[in-house]
Short mmCIF file of C-alpha atoms and ligand atoms in Angstrom, two decimals:
data_model
loop_
_atom_site.label_atom_id
_atom_site.label_comp_id
_atom_site.label_asym_id
_atom_site.label_seq_id
_atom_site.Cartn_x
_atom_site.Cartn_y
_atom_site.Cartn_z
CA MET A 699 81.22 98.60 114.80
CA GLU A 700 82.97 101.50 115.85
CA ILE A 701 82.88 104.11 112.94
CA ILE A 702 85.97 106.59 113.00
CA ARG A 703 86.42 109.87 110.46
CA MET A 704 89.58 111.18 112.12
CA PRO A 705 92.98 109.97 111.68
CA ARG A 706 94.27 111.17 115.19
CA ILE A 707 91.06 109.38 116.80
CA MET A 708 91.89 106.22 114.71
CA GLN A 709 95.54 106.17 115.95
CA ASP A 710 94.62 106.12 119.59
CA THR A 711 92.25 103.35 119.26
CA CYS A 712 94.33 101.24 117.62
CA TRP A 713 97.29 102.07 119.56
CA ARG A 714 94.77 101.16 122.60
CA TYR A 715 93.73 98.06 120.90
CA ARG A 716 97.07 96.99 120.57
CA MET A 717 98.21 98.26 124.25
CA LYS A 718 95.96 95.28 125.46
CA GLY A 719 97.74 92.90 123.66
CA ARG A 720 94.79 92.36 120.74
CA THR A 721 96.57 91.83 116.91
CA LEU A 722 94.98 93.77 114.32
CA GLY A 723 93.87 92.63 111.12
CA PHE A 724 93.79 95.40 108.19
CA VAL A 725 91.51 94.99 104.91
CA PRO A 726 92.49 98.52 102.86
CA THR A 727 89.59 99.21 100.18
CA MET A 728 88.17 102.54 98.59
CA GLY A 729 84.85 100.82 99.29
CA ALA A 730 82.10 99.56 96.35
CA LEU A 731 82.70 96.51 98.41
CA HIS A 732 82.14 92.58 97.17
CA GLU A 733 82.87 89.43 97.99
CA GLY A 734 86.48 90.10 97.08
CA HIS A 735 86.97 92.41 99.77
CA MET A 736 84.47 89.99 101.85
CA SER A 737 87.32 87.18 101.55
CA LEU A 738 89.75 89.54 102.68
CA ILE A 739 87.66 90.83 105.90
CA LYS A 740 86.71 86.78 106.47
CA ARG A 741 90.31 86.20 106.73
CA ALA A 742 91.59 89.11 108.93
CA GLY A 743 89.03 87.81 111.13
CA ALA A 744 89.81 84.00 110.91
CA GLU A 745 94.05 85.66 111.63
CA ASN A 746 93.60 88.57 114.11
CA ASP A 747 91.72 89.74 117.18
CA VAL A 748 90.34 92.88 115.73
CA VAL A 749 89.26 93.17 112.15
CA VAL A 750 89.77 97.23 110.77
CA VAL A 751 88.68 98.17 107.14
CA SER A 752 89.30 101.68 105.63
CA ILE A 753 87.12 103.09 103.21
CA PHE A 754 88.55 106.13 101.28
CA ILE A 755 88.93 106.72 97.67
CA ASN A 756 92.11 107.99 97.86
CA PRO A 757 92.78 110.93 94.79
CA LEU A 758 96.48 110.36 94.78
CA GLN A 759 96.43 107.51 92.68
CA PHE A 760 94.10 108.44 90.09
CA GLY A 761 95.62 109.84 86.74
CA LEU A 762 94.02 113.21 85.26
CA SER A 763 92.18 111.28 82.59
CA GLU A 764 91.03 108.43 84.89
CA ASP A 765 87.89 107.80 86.96
CA PHE A 766 88.14 109.90 90.34
CA GLU A 767 84.75 111.34 89.69
CA LYS A 768 82.69 108.52 88.99
CA TYR A 769 84.32 105.76 91.08
CA PRO A 770 81.59 103.22 92.64
CA ARG A 771 80.32 104.81 95.94
CA SER A 772 77.80 103.12 97.82
CA ALA A 773 78.49 104.12 101.91
CA GLU A 774 75.64 103.38 103.15
CA ALA A 775 75.38 99.83 101.56
CA ASP A 776 79.16 98.98 102.14
CA ILE A 777 78.23 100.18 106.28
CA LYS A 778 75.55 97.67 106.69
CA ASN A 779 77.12 94.79 105.15
CA LEU A 780 80.62 95.61 107.47
CA ARG A 781 78.59 95.31 110.16
CA GLU A 782 76.74 92.00 109.51
CA ARG A 783 80.39 90.78 108.83
CA GLY A 784 81.70 91.82 112.22
CA VAL A 785 84.05 93.83 111.51
CA ASP A 786 85.19 95.81 114.62
CA ILE A 787 86.71 99.41 113.36
CA LEU A 788 85.64 101.23 109.90
CA PHE A 789 87.55 104.04 108.99
CA VAL A 790 86.27 106.60 106.47
CA PRO A 791 88.53 109.62 106.75
CA ASP A 792 87.59 112.85 105.20
CA LEU A 793 89.93 114.03 102.33
CA LYS A 794 90.91 116.89 104.34
CA LEU A 795 92.08 115.23 107.02
CA VAL A 796 93.99 112.92 104.59
CA TYR A 797 95.78 115.23 102.59
CA PRO A 798 95.43 119.09 104.66
CA ASP A 799 96.63 122.28 102.89
CA GLY A 800 100.24 121.81 102.43
CA PHE A 801 100.60 118.19 102.20
CA SER A 802 103.81 117.22 100.23
CA THR A 803 105.27 113.82 100.97
CA THR A 804 104.84 111.25 98.67
CA VAL A 805 106.37 107.44 98.50
CA SER A 806 107.76 106.58 95.65
CA VAL A 807 108.67 102.58 94.93
CA ASP A 808 110.79 102.13 92.07
CA HIS A 809 111.25 99.67 89.73
CA VAL A 810 108.10 97.34 90.68
CA SER A 811 106.42 100.58 90.13
CA GLU A 812 107.74 101.14 86.53
CA LYS A 813 106.20 97.95 85.22
CA MET A 814 103.53 96.41 84.35
CA CYS A 815 100.43 98.63 84.89
CA GLY A 816 102.98 101.51 85.71
CA GLY A 817 103.65 102.52 82.58
CA PHE A 818 99.89 102.89 81.32
CA ARG A 819 99.09 104.68 84.84
CA PRO A 820 101.88 106.90 85.87
CA GLY A 821 102.08 108.34 89.48
CA HIS A 822 98.98 105.55 90.41
CA PHE A 823 101.92 103.53 92.28
CA ARG A 824 102.77 106.32 94.22
CA GLY A 825 99.59 107.54 95.44
CA VAL A 826 99.01 103.62 96.34
CA ALA A 827 102.10 103.85 98.14
CA THR A 828 101.62 106.88 99.98
CA ILE A 829 98.24 106.27 101.19
CA VAL A 830 99.14 102.90 102.39
CA ALA A 831 102.29 103.95 104.16
CA LYS A 832 99.73 106.83 105.92
CA LEU A 833 97.35 103.55 106.57
CA PHE A 834 100.06 101.44 107.97
CA ASN A 835 101.11 104.57 110.62
CA ILE A 836 97.72 105.43 111.90
CA VAL A 837 96.40 101.09 112.48
CA CYS A 838 99.57 99.73 112.48
CA PRO A 839 98.32 96.54 112.19
CA ALA A 840 99.54 92.99 112.73
CA ARG A 841 98.55 91.95 109.45
CA ALA A 842 97.01 93.79 106.05
CA TYR A 843 95.15 92.01 103.71
CA PHE A 844 95.14 92.52 99.51
CA GLY A 845 93.52 90.58 97.12
CA GLN A 846 95.61 89.27 94.28
CA LYS A 847 93.27 90.20 91.40
CA ASP A 848 95.79 93.60 92.03
CA PHE A 849 99.33 91.82 91.86
CA GLN A 850 101.72 94.47 90.91
CA GLN A 851 99.92 96.44 94.01
CA THR A 852 100.73 93.66 96.14
CA VAL A 853 104.39 93.56 94.67
CA VAL A 854 104.84 97.08 95.54
CA ILE A 855 103.36 97.10 98.84
CA LYS A 856 105.58 94.20 100.22
CA ARG A 857 108.72 96.15 98.71
CA MET A 858 107.48 99.75 100.80
CA THR A 859 106.86 97.12 103.72
CA LYS A 860 110.08 95.61 103.74
CA ASP A 861 111.83 98.86 102.59
CA LEU A 862 110.59 101.09 105.60
CA ASP A 863 110.61 98.66 108.21
CA PHE A 864 106.73 98.73 108.47
CA ASP A 865 105.97 96.36 111.44
CA THR A 866 103.27 94.57 109.86
CA GLU A 867 102.49 91.01 107.31
CA VAL A 868 101.45 92.00 103.85
CA VAL A 869 99.13 89.14 103.27
CA VAL A 870 98.09 88.18 99.80
CA CYS A 871 94.65 86.46 99.53
CA PRO A 872 93.40 84.88 96.16
CA THR A 873 91.17 86.13 93.64
CA ILE A 874 87.69 85.80 93.74
CA ARG A 875 85.85 84.86 90.27
CA GLU A 876 82.57 84.60 88.61
CA GLU A 877 81.46 81.43 87.30
CA ASP A 878 82.90 82.68 83.99
CA GLY A 879 86.43 83.28 85.91
CA LEU A 880 86.26 86.91 85.58
CA ALA A 881 87.84 88.46 88.31
CA ILE A 882 85.39 90.26 91.03
CA SER A 883 86.27 93.99 90.67
CA SER A 884 84.34 97.39 91.53
CA ARG A 885 84.98 98.57 87.81
CA ASN A 886 83.08 95.49 86.79
CA LEU A 887 80.20 97.38 87.59
CA TYR A 888 80.93 99.67 84.82
CA LEU A 889 80.01 97.15 82.40
CA ASP A 890 76.68 96.41 80.39
CA GLU A 891 75.28 92.87 80.26
CA VAL A 892 77.73 92.88 76.80
CA GLN A 893 80.66 93.77 77.60
CA ARG A 894 80.70 92.03 81.13
CA LYS A 895 79.87 88.75 78.58
CA ALA A 896 83.17 90.11 76.91
CA ALA A 897 85.08 91.02 79.42
CA GLY A 898 85.55 86.81 80.37
CA ALA A 899 88.35 87.23 77.28
CA LEU A 900 90.86 88.07 80.24
CA TYR A 901 90.25 84.71 82.23
CA ARG A 902 89.93 83.02 79.01
CA SER A 903 93.59 84.06 77.21
CA LEU A 904 95.25 83.53 81.28
CA THR A 905 94.19 80.22 81.05
CA ALA A 906 94.83 79.46 77.88
CA GLY A 907 98.62 80.74 78.80
CA ALA A 908 98.38 78.77 81.79
CA GLU A 909 97.68 75.46 79.77
CA ALA A 910 100.36 75.92 77.26
CA ILE A 911 102.95 76.22 79.88
CA ALA A 912 101.43 73.25 81.47
CA SER A 913 101.93 71.04 78.59
CA GLY A 914 105.52 71.82 77.98
CA THR A 915 105.55 75.68 76.53
CA ARG A 916 108.34 77.68 77.96
CA SER A 917 109.03 80.44 75.44
CA ALA A 918 107.50 83.45 76.86
CA PRO A 919 106.84 84.96 73.57
CA GLU A 920 104.76 82.18 72.76
CA ILE A 921 102.71 82.12 75.51
CA ARG A 922 102.14 86.08 74.84
CA LYS A 923 100.99 84.94 71.33
CA ILE A 924 98.63 82.83 73.10
CA MET A 925 97.18 85.20 75.59
CA GLU A 926 96.66 88.06 73.20
CA ARG A 927 94.97 85.74 70.20
CA ILE A 928 92.45 85.37 72.50
CA LEU A 929 92.47 89.15 73.69
CA ALA A 930 92.45 90.33 69.90
CA GLY A 931 89.49 87.95 69.13
CA GLU A 932 86.84 89.63 71.15
CA ASN A 933 85.38 92.32 69.29
CA LEU A 934 84.62 94.62 72.42
CA ILE A 935 88.19 94.59 73.75
CA THR A 936 88.95 98.23 72.65
CA GLY A 937 92.92 97.76 73.42
CA ILE A 938 95.67 95.58 75.11
CA ASP A 939 97.61 97.44 77.43
CA TYR A 940 99.80 94.55 78.22
CA ALA A 941 99.47 90.34 78.06
CA SER A 942 103.02 89.10 79.06
CA VAL A 943 104.76 87.07 81.10
CA TYR A 944 106.55 88.15 84.39
CA ASP A 945 109.06 87.36 87.11
CA PRO A 946 106.39 87.50 90.27
CA GLU A 947 109.26 89.23 92.27
CA THR A 948 110.99 91.87 90.03
CA LEU A 949 108.04 92.12 87.82
CA ASP A 950 110.46 91.92 84.47
CA GLU A 951 109.24 90.78 81.50
CA VAL A 952 110.82 86.93 80.97
CA ASP A 953 111.89 84.98 78.18
CA ASP A 954 112.13 81.88 79.07
CA ILE A 955 109.97 80.36 81.43
CA GLN A 956 111.50 78.40 84.80
CA THR A 957 109.86 77.87 88.01
CA GLU A 958 107.50 80.35 88.57
CA VAL A 959 105.86 83.18 86.38
CA VAL A 960 102.67 85.34 86.42
CA LEU A 961 100.67 85.47 83.58
CA ALA A 962 99.15 89.02 83.75
CA VAL A 963 96.50 90.64 81.43
CA ALA A 964 95.23 94.79 81.02
CA ALA A 965 92.73 95.30 78.20
CA ARG A 966 90.00 97.90 77.79
CA ILE A 967 86.67 97.22 76.86
CA GLY A 968 84.93 100.61 76.50
CA GLU A 969 86.51 102.95 78.44
CA THR A 970 86.92 100.24 81.25
CA ARG A 971 90.11 99.05 81.86
CA LEU A 972 90.33 95.49 83.35
CA ILE A 973 93.16 93.53 85.09
CA ASP A 974 94.03 90.12 85.38
CA ASN A 975 96.95 87.71 86.27
CA LEU A 976 97.35 84.04 87.32
CA LEU A 977 100.26 82.48 89.08
CA VAL A 978 102.17 80.08 87.43
CA ARG A 979 104.68 77.08 88.39
CA THR A 980 106.38 74.55 86.21
O1 PAF B 159 92.95 98.01 96.12
C1 PAF B 159 92.46 99.23 96.75
O2 PAF B 159 91.59 99.25 96.56
C2 PAF B 159 93.61 100.59 96.97
O3 PAF B 159 94.52 100.55 95.85
C3 PAF B 159 94.19 100.46 97.78
C4 PAF B 159 94.67 99.30 98.44
C5 PAF B 159 93.10 101.28 99.23
C6 PAF B 159 94.76 101.93 98.42
O4 PAF B 159 93.82 103.18 97.92
#
């Protein structure tokens, strides 16, 4: 596995592969790699000639009161893991080379960035869109892989890719879950044993909503109540940012459930904010 730290060298290396007619499958990450990331890497390997992974904890997507400083870092274990999975190129850029002095350009994706998490994490999706646009420009992958767990992020990135004419297919892969349904996430590492158990309530609330839709409920307010009741019934959940029903393309909240919707929740357990979602077809 080639490990590259300088954006310009990364750009040249990727360009050389593309010139030889090789397709690049790209998995951008912030490290602390887990089975969710590994599923993206596996899919990238199955669909492309060359697998490229980046690890960069992007300060631009963390709010002032958020967890940038304490975000889990496990560089050595990550590198070992990536080697074992047969990744071809790892890009680990230095902060100063990604955002040099004077850096002043950002990418804002209106509307879809303001929904769901947007109200609770102002600026977050601008940070995500900016770093992903930069990485796409450096790697120019044929395909880039993201997990459905961060559903809003996938919608924002798909919109940006289309709007800015990136020649990259955005591939959204299924959420990988623990046995009790908890979506695997680097932030699960913040939970102690009791909190970890309580976190199962997020998936329970989503499945209860999905079951009610499957049984014929078409009123989104009804579904919201069902999901909120389950979250509120878990003592260790200290706050519910949202538990609602959205249009999967516009991310507008819906009232009547017609063809396809996304049920999404964001809740806090202690200091840890967790999100999850399910796509449901009627
Ligand atoms: O999902 C993530 O890990 C990050 O938001 C991403 C896409 C790597 C951008 O920093």
